[in-house]
Short mmCIF file of C-alpha atoms and ligand atoms in Angstrom, two decimals:
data_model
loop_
_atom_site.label_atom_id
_atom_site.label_comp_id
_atom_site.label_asym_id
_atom_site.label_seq_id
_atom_site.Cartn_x
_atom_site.Cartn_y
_atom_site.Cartn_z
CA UNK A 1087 43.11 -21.66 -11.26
CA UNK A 1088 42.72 -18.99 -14.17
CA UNK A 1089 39.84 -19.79 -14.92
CA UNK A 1090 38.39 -19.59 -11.12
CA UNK A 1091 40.12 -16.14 -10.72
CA UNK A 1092 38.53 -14.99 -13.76
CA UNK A 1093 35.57 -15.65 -12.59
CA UNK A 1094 36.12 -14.00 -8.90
CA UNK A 1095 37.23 -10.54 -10.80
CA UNK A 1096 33.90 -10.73 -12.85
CA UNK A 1097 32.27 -11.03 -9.54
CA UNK A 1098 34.19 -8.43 -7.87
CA UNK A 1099 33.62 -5.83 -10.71
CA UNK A 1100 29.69 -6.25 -10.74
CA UNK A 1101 27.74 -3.48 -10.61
CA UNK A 1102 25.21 -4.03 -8.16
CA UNK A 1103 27.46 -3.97 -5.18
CA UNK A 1104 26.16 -0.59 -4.15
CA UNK A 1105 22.63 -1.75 -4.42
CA UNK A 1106 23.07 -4.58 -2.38
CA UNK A 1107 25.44 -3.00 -0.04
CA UNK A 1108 22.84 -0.01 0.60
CA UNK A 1109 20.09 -2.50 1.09
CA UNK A 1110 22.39 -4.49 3.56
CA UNK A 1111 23.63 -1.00 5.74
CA UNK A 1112 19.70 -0.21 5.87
CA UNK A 1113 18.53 -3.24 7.31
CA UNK A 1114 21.77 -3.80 9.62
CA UNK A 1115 21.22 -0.38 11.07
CA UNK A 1116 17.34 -1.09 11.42
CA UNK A 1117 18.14 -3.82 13.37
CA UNK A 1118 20.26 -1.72 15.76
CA UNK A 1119 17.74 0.93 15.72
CA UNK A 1120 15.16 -1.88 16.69
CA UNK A 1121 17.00 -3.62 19.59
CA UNK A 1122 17.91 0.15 20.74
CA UNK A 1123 14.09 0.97 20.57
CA UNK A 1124 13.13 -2.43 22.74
CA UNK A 1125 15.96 -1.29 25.40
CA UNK A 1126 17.70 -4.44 24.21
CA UNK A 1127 21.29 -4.27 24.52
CA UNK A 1128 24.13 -5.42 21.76
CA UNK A 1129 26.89 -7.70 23.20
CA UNK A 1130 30.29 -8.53 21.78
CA UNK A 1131 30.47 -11.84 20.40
CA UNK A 1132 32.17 -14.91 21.42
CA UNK A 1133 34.36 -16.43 18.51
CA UNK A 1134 36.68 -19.13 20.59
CA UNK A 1135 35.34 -21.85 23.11
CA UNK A 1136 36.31 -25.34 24.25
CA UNK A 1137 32.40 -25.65 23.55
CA UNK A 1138 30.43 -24.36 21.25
CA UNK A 1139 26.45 -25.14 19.41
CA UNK A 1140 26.71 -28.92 18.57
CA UNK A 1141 23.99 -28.47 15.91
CA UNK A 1142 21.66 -31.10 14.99
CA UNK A 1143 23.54 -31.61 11.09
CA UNK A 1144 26.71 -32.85 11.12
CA UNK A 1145 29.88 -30.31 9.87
CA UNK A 1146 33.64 -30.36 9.91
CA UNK A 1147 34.88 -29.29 13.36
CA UNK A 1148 36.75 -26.31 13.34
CA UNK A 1149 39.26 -26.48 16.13
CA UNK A 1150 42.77 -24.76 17.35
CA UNK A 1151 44.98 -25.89 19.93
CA UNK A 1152 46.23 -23.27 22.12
CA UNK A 1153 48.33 -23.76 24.95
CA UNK A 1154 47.45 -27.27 25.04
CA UNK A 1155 43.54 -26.81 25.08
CA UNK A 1156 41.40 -27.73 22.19
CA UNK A 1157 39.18 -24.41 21.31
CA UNK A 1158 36.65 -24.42 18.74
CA UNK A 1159 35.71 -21.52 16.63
CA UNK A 1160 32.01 -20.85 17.40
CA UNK A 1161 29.13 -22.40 14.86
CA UNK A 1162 26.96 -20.43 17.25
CA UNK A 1163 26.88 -18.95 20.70
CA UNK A 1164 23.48 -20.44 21.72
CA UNK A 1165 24.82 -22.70 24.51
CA UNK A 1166 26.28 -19.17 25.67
CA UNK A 1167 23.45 -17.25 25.64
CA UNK A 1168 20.92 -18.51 28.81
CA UNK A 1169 24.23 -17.82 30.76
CA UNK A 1170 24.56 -14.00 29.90
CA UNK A 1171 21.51 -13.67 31.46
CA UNK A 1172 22.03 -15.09 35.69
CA UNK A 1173 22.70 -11.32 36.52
CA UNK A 1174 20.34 -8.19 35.95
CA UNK A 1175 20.49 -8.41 32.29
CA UNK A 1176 16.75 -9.49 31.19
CA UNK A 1177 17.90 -9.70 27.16
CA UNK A 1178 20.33 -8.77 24.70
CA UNK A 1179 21.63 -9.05 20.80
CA UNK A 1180 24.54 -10.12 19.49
CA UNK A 1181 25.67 -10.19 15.95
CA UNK A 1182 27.49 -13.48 16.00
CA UNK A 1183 29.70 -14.42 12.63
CA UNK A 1184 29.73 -18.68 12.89
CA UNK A 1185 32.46 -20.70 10.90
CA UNK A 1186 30.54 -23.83 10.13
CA UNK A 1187 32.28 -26.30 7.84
CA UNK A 1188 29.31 -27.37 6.18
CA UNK A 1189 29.06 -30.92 3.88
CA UNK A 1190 30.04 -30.53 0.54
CA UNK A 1191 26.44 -32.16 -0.29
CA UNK A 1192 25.19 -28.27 0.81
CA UNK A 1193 27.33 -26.29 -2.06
CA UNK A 1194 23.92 -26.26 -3.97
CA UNK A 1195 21.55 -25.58 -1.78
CA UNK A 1196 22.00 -21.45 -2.41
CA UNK A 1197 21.67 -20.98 1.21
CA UNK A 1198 24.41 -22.02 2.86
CA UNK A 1199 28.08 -20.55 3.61
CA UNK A 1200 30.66 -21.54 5.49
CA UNK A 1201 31.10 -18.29 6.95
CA UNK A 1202 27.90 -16.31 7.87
CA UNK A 1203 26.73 -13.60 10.93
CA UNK A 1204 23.58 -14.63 12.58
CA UNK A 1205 21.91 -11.92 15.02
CA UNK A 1206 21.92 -13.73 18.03
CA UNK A 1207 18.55 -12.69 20.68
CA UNK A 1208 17.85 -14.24 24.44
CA UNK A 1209 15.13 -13.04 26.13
CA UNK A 1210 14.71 -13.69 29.81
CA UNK A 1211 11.30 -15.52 30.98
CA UNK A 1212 10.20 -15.55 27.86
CA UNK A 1213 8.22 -18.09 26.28
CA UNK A 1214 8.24 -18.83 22.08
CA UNK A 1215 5.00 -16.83 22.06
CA UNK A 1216 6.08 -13.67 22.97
CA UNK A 1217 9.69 -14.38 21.27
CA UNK A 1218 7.75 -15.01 17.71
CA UNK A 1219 6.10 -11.62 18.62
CA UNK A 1220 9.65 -10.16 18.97
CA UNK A 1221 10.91 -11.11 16.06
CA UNK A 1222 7.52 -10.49 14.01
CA UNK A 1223 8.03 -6.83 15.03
CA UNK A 1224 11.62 -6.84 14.29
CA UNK A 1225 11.12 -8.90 10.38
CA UNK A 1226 8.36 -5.90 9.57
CA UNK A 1227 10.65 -2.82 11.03
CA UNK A 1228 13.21 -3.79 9.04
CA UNK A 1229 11.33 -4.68 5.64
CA UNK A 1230 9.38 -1.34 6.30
CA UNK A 1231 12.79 0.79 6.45
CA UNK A 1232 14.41 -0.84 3.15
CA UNK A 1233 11.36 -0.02 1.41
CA UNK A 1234 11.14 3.45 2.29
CA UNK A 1235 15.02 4.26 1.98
CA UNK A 1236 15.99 1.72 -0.51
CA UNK A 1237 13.55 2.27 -3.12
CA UNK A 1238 15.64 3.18 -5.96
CA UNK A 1239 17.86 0.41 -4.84
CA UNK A 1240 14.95 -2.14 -5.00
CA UNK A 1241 13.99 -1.02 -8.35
CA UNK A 1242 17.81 -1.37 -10.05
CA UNK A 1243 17.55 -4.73 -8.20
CA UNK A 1244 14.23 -5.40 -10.04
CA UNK A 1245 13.03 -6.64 -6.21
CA UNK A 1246 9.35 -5.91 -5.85
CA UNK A 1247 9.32 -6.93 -1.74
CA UNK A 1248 6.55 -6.59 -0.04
CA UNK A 1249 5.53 -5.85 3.47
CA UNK A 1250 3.50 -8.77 5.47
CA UNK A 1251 0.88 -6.82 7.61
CA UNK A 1252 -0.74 -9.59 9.14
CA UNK A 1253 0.53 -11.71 11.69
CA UNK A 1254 2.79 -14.12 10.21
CA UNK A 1255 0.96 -18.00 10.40
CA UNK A 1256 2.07 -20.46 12.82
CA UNK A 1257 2.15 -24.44 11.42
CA UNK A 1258 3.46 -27.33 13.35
CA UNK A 1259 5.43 -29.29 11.50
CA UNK A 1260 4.16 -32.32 11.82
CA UNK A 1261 1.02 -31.21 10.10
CA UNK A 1262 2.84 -29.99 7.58
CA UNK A 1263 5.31 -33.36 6.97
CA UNK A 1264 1.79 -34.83 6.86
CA UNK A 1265 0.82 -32.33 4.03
CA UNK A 1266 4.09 -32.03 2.22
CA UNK A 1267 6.54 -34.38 3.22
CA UNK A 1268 10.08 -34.28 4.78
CA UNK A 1269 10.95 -30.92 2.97
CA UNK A 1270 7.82 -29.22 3.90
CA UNK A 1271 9.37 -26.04 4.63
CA UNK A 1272 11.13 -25.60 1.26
CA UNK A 1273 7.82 -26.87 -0.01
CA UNK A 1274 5.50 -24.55 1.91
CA UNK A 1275 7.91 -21.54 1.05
CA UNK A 1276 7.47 -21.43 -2.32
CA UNK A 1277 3.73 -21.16 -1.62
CA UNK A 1278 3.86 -18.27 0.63
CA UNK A 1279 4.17 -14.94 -0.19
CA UNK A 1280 4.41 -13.81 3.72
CA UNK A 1281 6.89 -15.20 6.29
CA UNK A 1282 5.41 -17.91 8.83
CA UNK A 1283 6.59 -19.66 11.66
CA UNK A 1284 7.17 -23.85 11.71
CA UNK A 1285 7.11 -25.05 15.25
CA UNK A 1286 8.58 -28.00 17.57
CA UNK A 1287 11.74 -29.78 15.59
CA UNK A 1288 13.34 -32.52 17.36
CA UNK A 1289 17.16 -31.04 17.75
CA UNK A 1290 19.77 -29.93 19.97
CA UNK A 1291 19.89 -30.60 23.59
CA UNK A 1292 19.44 -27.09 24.71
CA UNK A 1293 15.63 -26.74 23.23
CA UNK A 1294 12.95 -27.28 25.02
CA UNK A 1295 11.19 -30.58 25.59
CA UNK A 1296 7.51 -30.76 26.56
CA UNK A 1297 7.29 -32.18 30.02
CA UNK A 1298 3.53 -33.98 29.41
CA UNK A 1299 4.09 -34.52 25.69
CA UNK A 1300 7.60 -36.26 25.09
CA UNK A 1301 8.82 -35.35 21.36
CA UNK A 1302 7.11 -32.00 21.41
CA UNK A 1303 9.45 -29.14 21.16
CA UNK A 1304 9.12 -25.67 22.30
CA UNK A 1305 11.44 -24.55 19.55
CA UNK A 1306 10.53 -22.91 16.37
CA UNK A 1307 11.95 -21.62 12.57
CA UNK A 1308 10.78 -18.68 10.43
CA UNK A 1309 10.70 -19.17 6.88
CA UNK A 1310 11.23 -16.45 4.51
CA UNK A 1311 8.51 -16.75 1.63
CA UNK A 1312 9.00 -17.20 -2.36
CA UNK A 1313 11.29 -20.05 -1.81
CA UNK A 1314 13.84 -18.37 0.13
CA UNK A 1315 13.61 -21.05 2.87
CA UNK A 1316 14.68 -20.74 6.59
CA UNK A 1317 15.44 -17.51 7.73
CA UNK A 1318 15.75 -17.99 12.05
CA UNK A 1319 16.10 -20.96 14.20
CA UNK A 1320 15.32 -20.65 18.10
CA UNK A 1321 13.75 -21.81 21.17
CA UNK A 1322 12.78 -22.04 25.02
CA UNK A 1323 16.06 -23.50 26.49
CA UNK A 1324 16.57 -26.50 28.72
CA UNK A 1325 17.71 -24.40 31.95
CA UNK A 1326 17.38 -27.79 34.27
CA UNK A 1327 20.89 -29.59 34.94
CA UNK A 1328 18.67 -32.85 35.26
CA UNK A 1329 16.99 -32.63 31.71
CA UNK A 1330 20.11 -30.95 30.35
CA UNK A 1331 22.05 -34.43 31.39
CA UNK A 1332 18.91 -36.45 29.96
CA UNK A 1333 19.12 -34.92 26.82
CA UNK A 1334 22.93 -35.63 26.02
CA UNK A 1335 22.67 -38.89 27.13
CA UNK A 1336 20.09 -39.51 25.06
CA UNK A 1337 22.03 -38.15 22.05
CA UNK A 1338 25.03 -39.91 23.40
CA UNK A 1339 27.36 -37.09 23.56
CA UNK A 1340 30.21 -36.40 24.92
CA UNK A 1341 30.02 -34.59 28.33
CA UNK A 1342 33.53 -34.09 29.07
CA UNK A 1343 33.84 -30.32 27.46
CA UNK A 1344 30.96 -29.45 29.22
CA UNK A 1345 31.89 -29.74 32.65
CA UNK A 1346 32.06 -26.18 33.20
CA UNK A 1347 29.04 -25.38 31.87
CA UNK A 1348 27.33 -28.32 33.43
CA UNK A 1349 28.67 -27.42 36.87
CA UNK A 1350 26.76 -23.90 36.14
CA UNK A 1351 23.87 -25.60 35.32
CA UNK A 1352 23.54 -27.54 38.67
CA UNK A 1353 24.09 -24.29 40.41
CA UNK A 1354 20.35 -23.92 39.39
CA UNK A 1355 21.45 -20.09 38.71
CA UNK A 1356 20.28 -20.40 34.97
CA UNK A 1357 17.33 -18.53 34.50
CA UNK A 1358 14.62 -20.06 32.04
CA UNK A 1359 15.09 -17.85 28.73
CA UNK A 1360 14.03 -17.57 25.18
CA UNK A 1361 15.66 -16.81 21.97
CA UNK A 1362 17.00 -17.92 18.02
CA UNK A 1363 19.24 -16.40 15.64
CA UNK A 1364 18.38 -14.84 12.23
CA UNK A 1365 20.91 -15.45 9.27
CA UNK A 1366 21.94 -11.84 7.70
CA UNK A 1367 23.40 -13.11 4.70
CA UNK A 1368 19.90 -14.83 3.94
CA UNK A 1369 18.17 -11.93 5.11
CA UNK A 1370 20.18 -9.56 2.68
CA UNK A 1371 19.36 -12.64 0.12
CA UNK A 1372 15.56 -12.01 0.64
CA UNK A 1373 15.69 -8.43 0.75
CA UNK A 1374 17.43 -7.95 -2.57
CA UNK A 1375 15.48 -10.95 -4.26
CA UNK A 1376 19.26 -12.94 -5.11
CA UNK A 1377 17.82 -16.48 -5.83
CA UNK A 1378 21.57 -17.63 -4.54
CA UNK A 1379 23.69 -16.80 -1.03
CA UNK A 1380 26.60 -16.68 -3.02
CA UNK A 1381 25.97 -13.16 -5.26
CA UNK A 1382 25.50 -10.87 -1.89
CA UNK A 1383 28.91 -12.06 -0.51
CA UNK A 1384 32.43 -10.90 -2.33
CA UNK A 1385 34.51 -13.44 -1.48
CA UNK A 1386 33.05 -17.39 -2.18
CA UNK A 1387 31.97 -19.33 0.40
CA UNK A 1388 30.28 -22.23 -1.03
CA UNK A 1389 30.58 -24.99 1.08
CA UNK A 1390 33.46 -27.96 0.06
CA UNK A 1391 34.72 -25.31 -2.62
CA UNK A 1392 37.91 -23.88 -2.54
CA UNK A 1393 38.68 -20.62 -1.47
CA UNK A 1394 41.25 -18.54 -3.36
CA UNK A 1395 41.11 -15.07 -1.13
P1 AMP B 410 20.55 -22.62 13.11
O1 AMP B 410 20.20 -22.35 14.54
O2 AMP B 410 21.58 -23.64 12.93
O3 AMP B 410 19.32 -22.87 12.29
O4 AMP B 410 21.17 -21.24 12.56
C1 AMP B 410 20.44 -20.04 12.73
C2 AMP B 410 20.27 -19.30 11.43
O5 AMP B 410 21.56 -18.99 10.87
C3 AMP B 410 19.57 -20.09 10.34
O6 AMP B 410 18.18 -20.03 10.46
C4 AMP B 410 20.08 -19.38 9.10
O7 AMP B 410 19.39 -18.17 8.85
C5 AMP B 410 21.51 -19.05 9.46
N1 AMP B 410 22.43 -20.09 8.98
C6 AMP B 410 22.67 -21.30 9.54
N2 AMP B 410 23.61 -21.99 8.86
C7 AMP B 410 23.99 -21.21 7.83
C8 AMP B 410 24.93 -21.35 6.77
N3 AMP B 410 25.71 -22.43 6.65
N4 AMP B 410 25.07 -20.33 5.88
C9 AMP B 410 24.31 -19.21 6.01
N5 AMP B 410 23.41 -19.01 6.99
C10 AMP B 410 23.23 -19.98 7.90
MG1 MG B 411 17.90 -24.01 11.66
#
């Protein structure tokens, strides 16, 4: 125990806080600055629900009983976020913090927490073209503004980032398993020295399926470059009660706590929508060049270690 608080005042009394911090305040407010730009609005997020993202890796559930309901403390909002949009809103943002209890077998993989924020984006009628587009806009706006008002920063840092001008590549990733095996995107990231897009991952119920092609997704990642790894997740959502059923059936879950939402479903009210979620803390990691997740938080994280604060 010494020892391990020892170690979390060395960490607290670092110097590059204010380095990192600045870098972090520049891009969060770019982002805002972005969304308000688009017209996109911010919503609150959503941090309690008898459902929640079931995720396609298995964590520890993190639930709380309250007046006799089970409620679980959101891992993300996605199965929320086709919803928000039935009425006149045609997109928003949200900056969603996620408790996942991640596997201890993830403590080294630098890029996971157990606690992180992900900017959360749906976009009405879109499809993962013109959401890639988004986002492409979005990844160089905010690169552009840290280099311009965090150059001293950058420098302390010794972070030489640069700014992709091209359109980022697109792969499908079953060229790329082909090429590079299962971990193809860790692979292909420390090749790259520009973000690119991976697309069609067999995952969740709520992404898309192909209707000719079964096993194609309409679902995408970005990858940050330099071996920084996987920097959004997304897709076009399953809107249809009929292939929303199909799905979970077919990954045998349990439909009970999603009556509600199911019932909304079959109102056939859900509009078809588009959208992912970009991890700030491994944002922040690329931005300031920290090989680990770990040195741009204060507190530890890791997961399956413990937590003293
Ligand atoms: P997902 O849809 O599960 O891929 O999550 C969306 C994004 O959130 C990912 O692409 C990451 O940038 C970020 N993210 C997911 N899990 C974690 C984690 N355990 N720690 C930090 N960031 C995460
Ligand atoms: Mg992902």
């Amino acid at each position: 125990m010494v020892k391990m608080v020892q170690k979390l005042i060395e960490r607290l009394e670092r110097k590059d806080w204010p380095e990192i911090l600045a870098i972090q305040t520049t891009a969060l407010r770019a982002i805002a600055d972005y969304m308000r730009l688009n017209d996109i609005p911010q919503v609150m997020p959503i941090l309690l629900s008898p459902i929640t993202d079931p995720l396609s890796h298995s964590v520890f559930d993190a639930e709380i009983e309250y007046y006799k309901q089970r409620l679980q403390l959101t891992k993300s909002i996605t199965v929320h976020k086709p919803l928000m949009l039935m009425g006149a809103l045609s997109s928003f943002f949200c900056m969603s913090p996620n408790i996942r209890l991640e596997k201890e077998e993830k403590q080294h993989s630098r890029r996971h927490l157990v606690e992180f924020t992900q900017v959360e984006m749906e976009f009405k009628e879109y499809d993962k073209y013109k959401f890639m587009e988004f986002v492409e806009g979005l990844v160089k706006f905010v690169i552009m503004r840290v280099k311009e008002e965090c150059k001293d920063e950058l420098k302390k840092l010794g972070r030489n980032l640069s700014y992709p001008k091209e359109r980022f590549p697109v792969y499908e990733s079953s060229d790329l398993e082909k090429l590079h095996g299962v971990d193809f995107d860790d692979k292909l990231s420390k090749l790259s020295d520009k973000p690119f897009w991976i697309l069609s991952f067999k995952r969740e119920f709520y992404d898309k399926e192909d209707k000719q092609v079964k096993g194609y997704y309409h679902n995408y990642d970005l990858i940050w470059p330099e071996g920084f790894g996987e920097a959004l997740s997304g897709g076009e959502r399953e809107h249809k009660y009929e292939d929303v059923i199909r799905k979970m059936k077919e990954r045998k879950m349990d439909m009970t706590p999603y009556e509600a939402y199911l019932e909304i479903l079959r109102s056939g009210k859900v509009p078809s929508t588009a959208g992912g979620g970009l991890g700030i803390e491994r944002l922040i990691r690329f931005l300031t060049g920290k090989v680990d997740i770990d040195q741009i938080t204060m507190f530890p994280r890791k997961p399956g270690q413990e937590m003293l604060m």
